[in-house]
Short mmCIF file of C-alpha atoms in Angstrom, two decimals:
data_model
loop_
_atom_site.label_atom_id
_atom_site.label_comp_id
_atom_site.label_asym_id
_atom_site.label_seq_id
_atom_site.Cartn_x
_atom_site.Cartn_y
_atom_site.Cartn_z
CA MET A 56 -8.84 6.07 17.43
CA ALA A 57 -10.26 9.57 17.47
CA ARG A 58 -11.36 9.46 13.83
CA ASP A 59 -13.48 7.23 11.59
CA LEU A 60 -14.22 7.22 7.85
CA ARG A 61 -16.65 10.10 8.25
CA GLY A 62 -14.03 12.11 10.09
CA PHE A 63 -11.55 11.58 7.26
CA ILE A 64 -14.15 12.58 4.65
CA GLN A 65 -14.86 15.73 6.66
CA GLU A 66 -11.13 16.49 6.83
CA LEU A 67 -10.79 16.14 3.04
CA GLU A 68 -13.79 18.38 2.48
CA GLN A 69 -12.38 21.07 4.78
CA LYS A 70 -9.11 20.97 2.85
CA GLY A 71 -10.86 21.26 -0.53
CA GLN A 72 -9.99 17.68 -1.47
CA LEU A 73 -13.49 16.19 -1.83
CA ARG A 74 -16.25 16.59 -4.41
CA ARG A 75 -19.85 15.53 -3.73
CA ILE A 76 -21.59 14.18 -6.85
CA LYS A 77 -25.38 14.55 -6.69
CA ALA A 78 -26.13 13.31 -10.23
CA LEU A 79 -27.38 9.72 -10.61
CA VAL A 80 -24.48 7.34 -11.35
CA ASP A 81 -24.27 3.62 -12.07
CA PRO A 82 -21.94 1.45 -9.94
CA ASP A 83 -21.53 -0.75 -13.01
CA LEU A 84 -18.52 0.75 -14.88
CA GLU A 85 -19.58 4.43 -14.56
CA ILE A 86 -18.23 5.15 -11.05
CA ALA A 87 -14.87 3.57 -11.91
CA GLU A 88 -14.64 5.52 -15.18
CA ILE A 89 -15.22 8.83 -13.40
CA SER A 90 -12.81 7.94 -10.62
CA ASN A 91 -10.11 6.77 -13.04
CA ARG A 92 -10.10 10.15 -14.77
CA MET A 93 -9.68 11.84 -11.39
CA LEU A 94 -6.83 9.49 -10.48
CA GLN A 95 -4.99 10.23 -13.73
CA ALA A 96 -5.12 13.96 -12.98
CA GLY A 97 -4.41 13.77 -9.22
CA GLY A 98 -7.92 15.06 -8.57
CA PRO A 99 -9.95 15.13 -5.34
CA GLY A 100 -11.75 12.33 -3.55
CA LEU A 101 -15.32 11.66 -4.64
CA LEU A 102 -18.55 11.02 -2.74
CA PHE A 103 -21.38 9.81 -4.99
CA GLU A 104 -24.63 10.61 -3.16
CA ASN A 105 -27.10 9.23 -5.72
CA VAL A 106 -26.17 5.68 -6.75
CA LYS A 107 -28.37 3.58 -9.02
CA GLY A 108 -29.88 0.54 -7.30
CA SER A 109 -28.79 1.47 -3.76
CA SER A 110 -29.73 3.91 -1.04
CA PHE A 111 -26.12 4.16 0.19
CA PRO A 112 -23.56 6.75 -1.02
CA VAL A 113 -20.19 5.62 -2.40
CA ALA A 114 -16.83 7.14 -1.43
CA ILE A 115 -13.87 6.52 -3.76
CA ASN A 116 -10.45 8.02 -4.55
CA LEU A 117 -10.06 9.23 -0.96
CA MET A 118 -6.40 8.12 -1.02
CA GLY A 119 -5.76 9.01 -4.65
CA THR A 120 -2.72 11.22 -3.95
CA GLU A 121 0.38 10.74 -1.82
CA GLU A 122 -0.59 13.79 0.19
CA ARG A 123 -3.99 12.34 1.13
CA VAL A 124 -2.41 9.01 2.11
CA CYS A 125 -0.17 10.95 4.50
CA TRP A 126 -3.22 12.70 5.94
CA ALA A 127 -4.88 9.31 6.41
CA MET A 128 -1.88 8.29 8.53
CA ASN A 129 -2.02 11.51 10.58
CA ARG A 130 1.18 12.76 8.96
CA SER A 131 1.70 16.01 7.07
CA SER A 132 4.38 14.83 4.63
CA PRO A 133 5.97 11.61 3.28
CA GLU A 134 9.17 12.41 5.18
CA ASP A 135 7.23 12.17 8.45
CA LEU A 136 6.50 8.52 7.66
CA GLU A 137 10.19 7.67 8.02
CA THR A 138 9.94 8.51 11.73
CA LEU A 139 7.23 5.86 12.00
CA GLY A 140 9.47 3.45 10.09
CA LYS A 141 12.30 3.98 12.58
CA LYS A 142 9.91 3.16 15.41
CA LEU A 143 8.80 -0.07 13.74
CA GLY A 144 12.39 -0.95 12.91
CA MET A 145 13.40 -0.69 16.57
CA LEU A 146 10.51 -2.94 17.55
CA GLN A 147 11.48 -5.45 14.89
CA GLN A 148 15.15 -5.68 15.84
CA PRO A 149 15.66 -4.01 19.23
CA LYS A 150 19.26 -3.36 20.22
CA PRO A 151 20.58 -2.80 23.77
CA PRO A 152 20.89 0.97 24.27
CA LYS A 153 24.46 2.23 24.65
CA LYS A 154 23.50 5.71 25.81
CA ILE A 155 20.92 7.11 28.19
CA SER A 156 19.36 8.99 25.27
CA GLN A 157 18.89 5.71 23.38
CA ALA A 158 17.28 4.10 26.42
CA VAL A 159 14.89 7.05 26.75
CA GLU A 160 14.01 6.81 23.04
CA PHE A 161 13.30 3.09 23.27
CA GLY A 162 11.23 3.68 26.42
CA LYS A 163 9.07 6.15 24.49
CA ILE A 164 8.49 3.55 21.78
CA LEU A 165 7.42 0.96 24.33
CA PHE A 166 5.02 3.54 25.79
CA ASP A 167 3.62 4.07 22.28
CA VAL A 168 2.97 0.31 22.10
CA VAL A 169 1.03 0.48 25.36
CA LYS A 170 -1.05 3.39 24.03
CA ALA A 171 -1.69 1.46 20.81
CA LYS A 172 -3.46 -1.41 22.60
CA PRO A 173 -7.03 -1.82 21.21
CA GLY A 174 -9.98 -0.60 23.24
CA ARG A 175 -13.50 -2.06 23.54
CA ASP A 176 -16.84 -0.51 22.61
CA PHE A 177 -19.92 -2.29 23.98
CA PHE A 178 -22.43 -0.06 22.17
CA PRO A 179 -20.69 0.37 18.79
CA PRO A 180 -22.02 2.54 15.96
CA CYS A 181 -21.62 -0.42 13.55
CA HIS A 182 -24.52 -2.20 15.35
CA GLN A 183 -27.07 0.59 14.95
CA VAL A 184 -28.90 -1.44 12.27
CA VAL A 185 -28.97 -5.25 12.16
CA VAL A 186 -30.10 -7.29 9.13
CA GLN A 187 -30.19 -11.08 9.49
CA GLU A 188 -31.01 -14.33 7.68
CA ASN A 189 -33.89 -14.00 5.18
CA ASP A 190 -33.77 -10.18 5.23
CA LEU A 191 -30.14 -10.12 4.12
CA ASP A 192 -29.50 -9.14 0.49
CA LEU A 193 -25.98 -8.11 -0.52
CA ASN A 194 -27.43 -6.54 -3.69
CA THR A 195 -28.51 -3.59 -1.56
CA LEU A 196 -24.84 -2.63 -1.29
CA PRO A 197 -23.56 -0.36 -4.11
CA LEU A 198 -20.83 -2.82 -5.19
CA ILE A 199 -18.94 -1.61 -8.24
CA ARG A 200 -17.83 -3.42 -11.39
CA PRO A 201 -14.79 -1.49 -12.66
CA TYR A 202 -14.03 -3.01 -16.10
CA PRO A 203 -16.24 -4.45 -18.88
CA GLY A 204 -14.43 -7.81 -18.77
CA ASP A 205 -14.86 -8.23 -15.01
CA ALA A 206 -16.83 -11.27 -13.89
CA GLY A 207 -19.09 -9.38 -11.50
CA LYS A 208 -19.41 -6.93 -8.65
CA ILE A 209 -16.63 -6.73 -6.07
CA ILE A 210 -15.60 -5.57 -2.60
CA THR A 211 -12.06 -4.18 -2.57
CA LEU A 212 -11.41 -2.15 0.60
CA GLY A 213 -12.99 -4.43 3.15
CA LEU A 214 -11.04 -5.66 6.16
CA VAL A 215 -11.25 -9.45 6.00
CA ILE A 216 -11.03 -10.74 9.57
CA THR A 217 -10.46 -14.38 10.58
CA LYS A 218 -9.03 -16.17 13.61
CA ASP A 219 -6.57 -19.03 14.08
CA CYS A 220 -8.61 -21.91 15.51
CA GLU A 221 -5.60 -23.13 17.52
CA THR A 222 -4.09 -19.95 18.94
CA GLY A 223 -7.07 -17.61 18.75
CA ILE A 224 -4.87 -14.94 17.13
CA PRO A 225 -6.82 -12.90 14.54
CA ASN A 226 -5.64 -11.92 11.08
CA VAL A 227 -6.76 -8.77 9.30
CA GLY A 228 -6.17 -8.59 5.55
CA VAL A 229 -7.44 -6.68 2.52
CA TYR A 230 -8.59 -9.14 -0.14
CA ARG A 231 -10.90 -8.92 -3.15
CA LEU A 232 -14.36 -10.48 -2.83
CA GLN A 233 -16.73 -11.31 -5.71
CA LEU A 234 -20.51 -11.27 -5.36
CA GLN A 235 -21.96 -14.73 -6.17
CA SER A 236 -25.53 -14.45 -4.88
CA LYS A 237 -27.55 -12.29 -2.52
CA THR A 238 -25.96 -14.02 0.49
CA THR A 239 -22.64 -15.41 -0.84
CA MET A 240 -19.28 -14.13 -2.06
CA THR A 241 -15.95 -15.71 -2.96
CA VAL A 242 -12.73 -14.41 -1.40
CA HIS A 243 -9.52 -14.21 -3.43
CA TRP A 244 -6.40 -14.56 -1.30
CA LEU A 245 -2.92 -15.98 -1.88
CA SER A 246 -2.07 -19.24 -0.13
CA VAL A 247 0.59 -17.48 2.00
CA ARG A 248 -1.86 -14.98 3.48
CA GLY A 249 -3.15 -15.24 7.04
CA GLY A 250 -6.75 -15.90 6.07
CA ALA A 251 -5.73 -18.81 3.84
CA ARG A 252 -3.63 -20.30 6.66
CA HIS A 253 -6.57 -20.05 9.05
CA LEU A 254 -8.81 -21.81 6.54
CA ARG A 255 -6.32 -24.68 6.14
CA LYS A 256 -6.29 -25.19 9.91
CA ALA A 257 -10.09 -25.15 10.01
CA VAL A 258 -10.16 -27.74 7.21
CA GLU A 259 -7.81 -30.00 9.18
CA ARG A 260 -10.21 -29.86 12.13
CA GLY A 261 -13.31 -30.23 9.98
CA GLN A 262 -14.64 -26.89 11.22
CA LYS A 263 -16.24 -23.94 9.50
CA LEU A 264 -14.11 -20.79 9.46
CA GLU A 265 -15.78 -17.69 10.86
CA ILE A 266 -15.14 -14.61 8.75
CA ALA A 267 -16.16 -10.96 9.08
CA ILE A 268 -15.83 -8.16 6.51
CA ALA A 269 -15.58 -4.62 7.92
CA LEU A 270 -16.43 -2.00 5.31
CA GLY A 271 -15.95 1.74 5.52
CA VAL A 272 -13.31 1.94 8.25
CA ASP A 273 -10.83 4.72 8.89
CA PRO A 274 -8.34 4.53 5.96
CA LEU A 275 -5.52 4.46 8.51
CA ILE A 276 -6.66 0.97 9.59
CA ILE A 277 -6.71 -0.19 5.95
CA LEU A 278 -3.13 1.01 5.53
CA ALA A 279 -2.09 -0.85 8.67
CA ALA A 280 -3.75 -4.06 7.45
CA ALA A 281 -2.09 -3.73 4.03
CA THR A 282 1.43 -3.15 5.42
CA PRO A 283 3.46 -6.37 5.06
CA ILE A 284 6.19 -5.47 7.57
CA PRO A 285 7.64 -8.54 9.35
CA VAL A 286 6.97 -7.48 12.92
CA ASP A 287 5.22 -9.92 15.26
CA LEU A 288 2.40 -7.49 16.08
CA SER A 289 -1.30 -7.65 15.30
CA GLU A 290 -2.80 -5.40 12.64
CA TRP A 291 -4.86 -3.70 15.35
CA LEU A 292 -1.68 -2.81 17.23
CA PHE A 293 -0.12 -1.61 13.97
CA ALA A 294 -3.07 0.70 13.40
CA GLY A 295 -2.71 2.00 16.95
CA LEU A 296 0.98 2.70 16.38
CA TYR A 297 0.14 4.44 13.12
CA GLY A 298 -2.56 6.60 14.68
CA GLY A 299 -1.09 7.18 18.14
CA SER A 300 -3.95 5.55 20.04
CA GLY A 301 -5.71 2.19 20.13
CA VAL A 302 -8.45 1.07 17.73
CA ASN A 303 -11.86 0.67 19.36
CA LEU A 304 -13.10 -2.86 18.66
CA ALA A 305 -16.54 -4.43 19.02
CA LYS A 306 -17.66 -8.06 19.14
CA CYS A 307 -19.59 -9.28 16.10
CA LYS A 308 -23.29 -9.97 16.58
CA THR A 309 -23.09 -13.66 15.61
CA LEU A 310 -19.37 -14.50 15.45
CA ASP A 311 -16.51 -14.79 17.92
CA LEU A 312 -14.60 -12.08 16.06
CA GLU A 313 -13.90 -8.40 16.69
CA VAL A 314 -14.22 -5.56 14.18
CA PRO A 315 -13.59 -1.79 14.31
CA ALA A 316 -16.50 -0.33 16.26
CA ASP A 317 -16.87 2.61 13.86
CA SER A 318 -17.16 0.46 10.71
CA GLU A 319 -19.87 1.65 8.33
CA PHE A 320 -20.88 -1.94 7.47
CA VAL A 321 -19.99 -5.37 8.88
CA LEU A 322 -20.75 -8.64 7.06
CA GLU A 323 -20.73 -11.82 9.16
CA GLY A 324 -20.44 -15.29 7.67
CA THR A 325 -18.65 -18.63 7.53
CA ILE A 326 -16.61 -20.68 5.06
CA THR A 327 -17.43 -24.40 4.90
CA PRO A 328 -14.34 -26.49 4.05
CA GLY A 329 -14.44 -27.60 0.44
CA GLU A 330 -17.05 -25.11 -0.75
CA MET A 331 -15.50 -23.29 -3.73
CA LEU A 332 -16.74 -21.36 -6.75
CA PRO A 333 -14.95 -19.85 -9.79
CA ASP A 334 -13.70 -16.32 -9.01
CA GLY A 335 -12.71 -13.89 -11.77
CA PRO A 336 -11.55 -12.70 -14.20
CA PHE A 337 -10.95 -9.17 -12.92
CA GLY A 338 -8.68 -6.29 -13.84
CA ASP A 339 -5.60 -6.40 -11.62
CA HIS A 340 -2.73 -4.11 -10.64
CA MET A 341 -0.56 -5.34 -13.55
CA GLY A 342 -2.92 -3.63 -16.00
CA TYR A 343 -4.41 -6.84 -17.41
CA TYR A 344 -7.29 -9.16 -16.64
CA GLY A 345 -6.35 -11.97 -14.28
CA GLY A 346 -7.45 -15.55 -14.61
CA VAL A 347 -10.30 -17.58 -13.15
CA GLU A 348 -9.57 -19.44 -9.92
CA ASP A 349 -11.67 -21.64 -7.68
CA SER A 350 -11.91 -19.66 -4.43
CA PRO A 351 -13.47 -20.22 -1.00
CA LEU A 352 -17.18 -19.45 -0.76
CA ILE A 353 -18.42 -17.29 2.11
CA ARG A 354 -22.03 -17.73 3.24
CA PHE A 355 -23.21 -14.58 5.01
CA HIS A 356 -26.06 -14.66 7.51
CA CYS A 357 -25.86 -11.21 9.11
CA MET A 358 -25.10 -7.60 8.15
CA THR A 359 -24.87 -4.72 10.59
CA HIS A 360 -24.33 -1.07 9.72
CA ARG A 361 -24.44 2.46 11.02
CA LYS A 362 -27.38 4.74 10.42
CA ASP A 363 -27.02 6.35 6.98
CA PRO A 364 -23.81 4.39 6.20
CA ILE A 365 -21.21 5.29 3.58
CA TYR A 366 -19.76 2.60 1.32
CA LEU A 367 -16.00 2.92 0.68
CA THR A 368 -14.44 1.30 -2.38
CA THR A 369 -11.61 1.42 -4.91
CA PHE A 370 -10.31 -0.68 -7.82
CA SER A 371 -7.05 -2.04 -9.21
CA GLY A 372 -5.40 -1.39 -12.56
CA ARG A 373 -2.46 0.20 -14.29
CA PRO A 374 -1.11 3.10 -12.19
CA PRO A 375 -1.97 5.64 -11.05
CA LYS A 376 -4.53 4.00 -8.78
CA GLU A 377 -5.18 4.35 -5.07
CA GLU A 378 -3.20 1.20 -4.30
CA ALA A 379 -0.16 2.73 -6.03
CA MET A 380 -0.48 5.93 -4.00
CA MET A 381 -0.65 3.91 -0.80
CA ALA A 382 2.45 1.97 -1.82
CA ILE A 383 4.44 5.17 -2.52
CA ALA A 384 3.70 6.49 0.96
CA LEU A 385 4.38 3.14 2.63
CA ASN A 386 7.78 3.03 0.92
CA ARG A 387 8.82 5.77 3.31
CA ILE A 388 7.99 3.50 6.24
CA TYR A 389 10.05 0.68 4.73
CA THR A 390 13.13 2.88 4.24
CA PRO A 391 14.44 2.93 7.86
CA ILE A 392 13.64 -0.79 8.22
CA LEU A 393 15.53 -1.55 5.00
CA ARG A 394 18.52 0.52 6.18
CA GLN A 395 18.53 -1.54 9.35
CA GLN A 396 18.61 -4.75 7.28
CA VAL A 397 21.11 -3.49 4.67
CA SER A 398 23.33 -0.86 6.28
CA GLU A 399 24.92 0.55 3.11
CA ILE A 400 21.59 1.60 1.61
CA VAL A 401 21.09 5.38 1.86
CA ASP A 402 17.65 5.53 0.24
CA PHE A 403 15.39 3.52 -2.04
CA PHE A 404 12.40 4.17 -4.28
CA LEU A 405 9.77 1.96 -5.89
CA PRO A 406 8.37 3.94 -8.87
CA MET A 407 4.60 3.90 -9.25
CA GLU A 408 4.92 3.25 -12.98
CA ALA A 409 6.71 0.00 -12.09
CA LEU A 410 3.62 -1.07 -10.11
CA SER A 411 5.28 0.07 -6.86
CA TYR A 412 7.24 -3.17 -6.48
CA LYS A 413 8.48 -4.44 -9.88
CA ALA A 414 11.49 -2.09 -10.05
CA ALA A 415 13.54 -0.61 -7.21
CA ILE A 416 16.10 2.19 -7.33
CA ILE A 417 18.65 2.08 -4.50
CA SER A 418 21.28 4.64 -3.59
CA ILE A 419 24.39 3.63 -1.66
CA LYS A 420 27.45 5.33 -0.25
CA LYS A 421 29.96 3.29 -2.19
CA ALA A 422 33.05 2.20 -0.27
CA TYR A 423 34.39 -0.92 -2.00
CA PRO A 424 34.22 -2.79 -5.32
CA GLY A 425 31.24 -5.07 -5.83
CA GLN A 426 29.19 -3.26 -3.21
CA ALA A 427 26.36 -2.40 -5.61
CA ARG A 428 25.84 -6.06 -6.47
CA ARG A 429 25.88 -7.00 -2.80
CA ALA A 430 23.29 -4.30 -2.02
CA ALA A 431 20.99 -5.57 -4.80
CA LEU A 432 21.19 -9.16 -3.59
CA ALA A 433 20.59 -8.08 0.00
CA PHE A 434 17.55 -6.02 -1.06
CA TRP A 435 15.82 -9.00 -2.63
CA SER A 436 16.02 -10.93 0.63
CA ALA A 437 15.53 -8.06 3.12
CA LEU A 438 11.73 -8.02 3.34
CA PRO A 439 9.04 -10.40 2.00
CA GLN A 440 7.42 -7.71 -0.17
CA PHE A 441 10.63 -7.40 -2.25
CA THR A 442 10.53 -11.07 -3.32
CA TYR A 443 8.76 -10.15 -6.57
CA THR A 444 10.89 -7.11 -7.47
CA LYS A 445 12.12 -7.76 -11.01
CA PHE A 446 14.67 -4.98 -11.49
CA VAL A 447 17.06 -3.38 -8.98
CA ILE A 448 19.06 -0.33 -10.09
CA VAL A 449 21.85 0.79 -7.75
CA VAL A 450 23.16 4.37 -7.98
CA ASP A 451 25.50 6.63 -6.01
CA GLU A 452 24.15 8.61 -3.05
CA THR A 453 24.56 11.84 -5.06
CA ILE A 454 21.79 10.75 -7.44
CA ASN A 455 18.23 11.82 -6.64
CA ILE A 456 16.50 8.46 -7.01
CA ARG A 457 13.08 10.13 -7.32
CA ASP A 458 14.16 12.09 -10.41
CA PRO A 459 13.96 9.78 -13.45
CA ARG A 460 16.19 12.13 -15.45
CA GLN A 461 19.06 11.65 -13.00
CA VAL A 462 18.55 7.89 -12.87
CA VAL A 463 18.57 7.58 -16.66
CA TRP A 464 21.75 9.68 -16.75
CA ALA A 465 23.41 7.39 -14.20
CA ILE A 466 22.49 4.26 -16.18
CA SER A 467 23.62 5.80 -19.46
CA SER A 468 26.93 7.21 -18.20
CA LYS A 469 28.04 4.61 -15.63
CA VAL A 470 26.88 1.22 -16.94
CA ASP A 471 28.71 -1.23 -19.17
CA PRO A 472 26.03 -3.90 -19.86
CA VAL A 473 28.61 -6.71 -19.97
CA ARG A 474 30.18 -5.82 -16.64
CA ASP A 475 27.37 -4.13 -14.70
CA VAL A 476 24.21 -6.11 -15.51
CA PHE A 477 23.61 -9.46 -13.82
CA ILE A 478 20.62 -11.79 -14.09
CA LEU A 479 19.29 -14.41 -11.68
CA PRO A 480 17.25 -16.96 -13.65
CA ASN A 481 14.35 -19.17 -12.52
CA THR A 482 13.48 -17.53 -9.20
CA PRO A 483 10.04 -17.70 -7.49
CA PHE A 484 7.84 -15.08 -9.04
CA ASP A 485 4.51 -13.29 -9.09
CA SER A 486 1.83 -15.49 -10.67
CA LEU A 487 0.15 -12.35 -12.06
CA ASP A 488 3.26 -11.42 -14.09
CA PHE A 489 2.48 -12.54 -17.63
CA ALA A 490 5.94 -11.44 -18.85
CA SER A 491 7.47 -14.56 -17.29
CA GLU A 492 7.89 -17.55 -19.61
CA LYS A 493 6.53 -19.81 -16.86
CA ILE A 494 3.85 -18.55 -14.51
CA GLY A 495 5.28 -18.34 -10.99
CA LEU A 496 8.90 -18.63 -12.15
CA GLY A 497 10.99 -15.77 -13.56
CA GLY A 498 14.29 -13.92 -13.66
CA ARG A 499 15.63 -10.86 -11.87
CA MET A 500 18.02 -8.22 -13.13
CA GLY A 501 20.46 -6.09 -11.17
CA ILE A 502 22.07 -2.98 -12.69
CA ASP A 503 25.14 -1.39 -11.14
CA ALA A 504 24.86 2.29 -12.11
CA THR A 505 27.41 3.50 -9.54
CA THR A 506 30.76 5.14 -10.24
CA LYS A 507 33.29 2.34 -10.77
CA ILE A 508 36.44 1.95 -8.68
CA PRO A 509 39.40 -0.42 -9.17
CA PRO A 510 39.37 -3.31 -9.82
CA GLU A 511 35.89 -2.78 -11.33
CA THR A 512 37.60 -0.64 -13.97
CA GLU A 513 41.19 -0.45 -15.20
CA HIS A 514 41.14 3.24 -16.11
CA GLU A 515 40.61 6.42 -14.15
CA TRP A 516 37.04 7.66 -13.99
CA GLY A 517 36.41 11.14 -15.36
CA ALA A 518 35.96 14.00 -12.90
CA THR A 519 32.36 15.12 -12.44
CA LEU A 520 31.52 18.57 -13.79
CA GLU A 521 30.72 20.98 -10.98
CA SER A 522 30.32 24.74 -10.64
CA ASP A 523 32.98 26.86 -8.99
CA GLY A 524 31.91 27.06 -5.36
CA ASP A 525 32.77 30.73 -4.85
CA VAL A 526 31.02 31.81 -8.03
CA ALA A 527 27.93 29.73 -7.19
CA ALA A 528 27.72 31.37 -3.74
CA MET A 529 28.08 34.82 -5.29
CA VAL A 530 25.28 34.13 -7.77
CA ASP A 531 23.06 32.97 -4.90
CA ARG A 532 23.65 36.28 -3.13
CA ARG A 533 23.02 38.38 -6.24
CA TRP A 534 20.07 36.40 -7.65
CA ALA A 535 17.48 39.06 -6.81
CA GLU A 536 19.88 41.78 -8.01
CA TYR A 537 19.80 40.17 -11.45
CA GLY A 538 16.04 40.75 -11.49
CA LEU A 539 15.37 36.97 -11.31
CA GLY A 540 14.04 36.71 -7.75
CA ASP A 541 10.49 35.95 -8.92
CA LEU A 542 11.53 32.81 -10.80
CA ASP A 543 11.11 29.41 -9.07
CA LEU A 544 13.75 27.08 -10.47
CA LYS A 545 12.99 24.20 -8.11
CA ASP A 546 9.64 23.02 -9.54
CA VAL A 547 10.63 22.31 -13.14
CA ASP A 548 8.08 21.10 -15.70
CA PRO A 549 9.53 17.86 -17.21
CA ASN A 550 7.59 18.51 -20.42
CA LEU A 551 10.12 21.28 -21.16
CA PHE A 552 12.72 18.54 -21.68
CA GLY A 553 10.89 16.34 -24.17
CA TYR A 554 8.71 14.34 -21.78
CA ASP A 555 4.96 13.97 -22.30
CA MET A 556 3.54 13.98 -18.79
#
């Protein structure tokens, strides 16, 4: 990888998307409060250079807009991410090429995989300073506490790296960690995640699980680690495919694990089977405080870092937050993969206000009765990350699914609740969703907001109102002649139509 966290910060600053804060700020509540106001307004990334209780600066809100997430992935626009999605889709389900052009295209993708192979750095920047054993104190890190009801200080954007004790295959995830003492933290991960699986295997063998936390890496690597696409590739290879070249890795000082060589900080520790401590409560992405859970305890014995390191962080909560912005951009990557799984889907959108996964809007090119219901059912089973999607709204391909006004019109004008709404009760569900009557078990709703065709309806559907084509073309030609050439009618303020945004 040609760029690290510092390179990305420099890029944001050059593009006028970074503010340096020199005033003294408190990592307890104050940094999150400032950042949250920036997130609400789509403001720039922030670098706090004077943090109470720590000598290290704090970077936050670097990926607080969709545009900056695209920059983090070396893309100029969200549409460019779909090209990456097509590449991953071909790797996931390769098909024999029928034309020479298809063979050439697939050959290019395989070459990209070769280029994405991780490299090795034997004198990595992350080992410039080494702190071990009695000298280690995690309180020197500027860990934030975002909300007044949070149980303590947290790490949120660290790469949590473990290894399968049987196969030796590493897992890289992004999990929340809570500070417990100057040398210990608890890690909060779901039982289905790779780190949890590795711990279970270590428990079966009666072994400690080695674990490393890489802090302050290139945001592109974080996005790769957070992408739950079902391709049998390592997160390091994913990051290489995202960035166009392999990630440089370095061996930990005390563990048999590898971390990004350009990490700002690396924490090295172990989990002893059976050692648990209460973790939480903390504010989560649903917009509420989560519960308290006994979680694995990590005992750290070594910290390495670069000279003059930068601490990167973020926090969860009701959108907009950085995690929501990342999800919006990653949706573009999912789109070609979803089309490959469910061929009739033209496009889909996961609105940020629906937590980027609770509600999905799908457009289809309708060809037969019942197709909308089939598309909704297929969506729920297409990819693991759609398991917890509560609502699926299916519209015609003529509807702009990213314009809520058009979607509301489609629901209002094309839906009969008795005929077009269907509910699946008692399905596996998100344990953080308090709306469910039983935690971990809930219902799903599908809404068919497409134009109905027989036998879905017994009467003829009304003809859609459209302009006369010849007149519309004439008005296009004469628009400047009318004296209206200076008006931009494409970027319309929704507040003009009764919204409060």
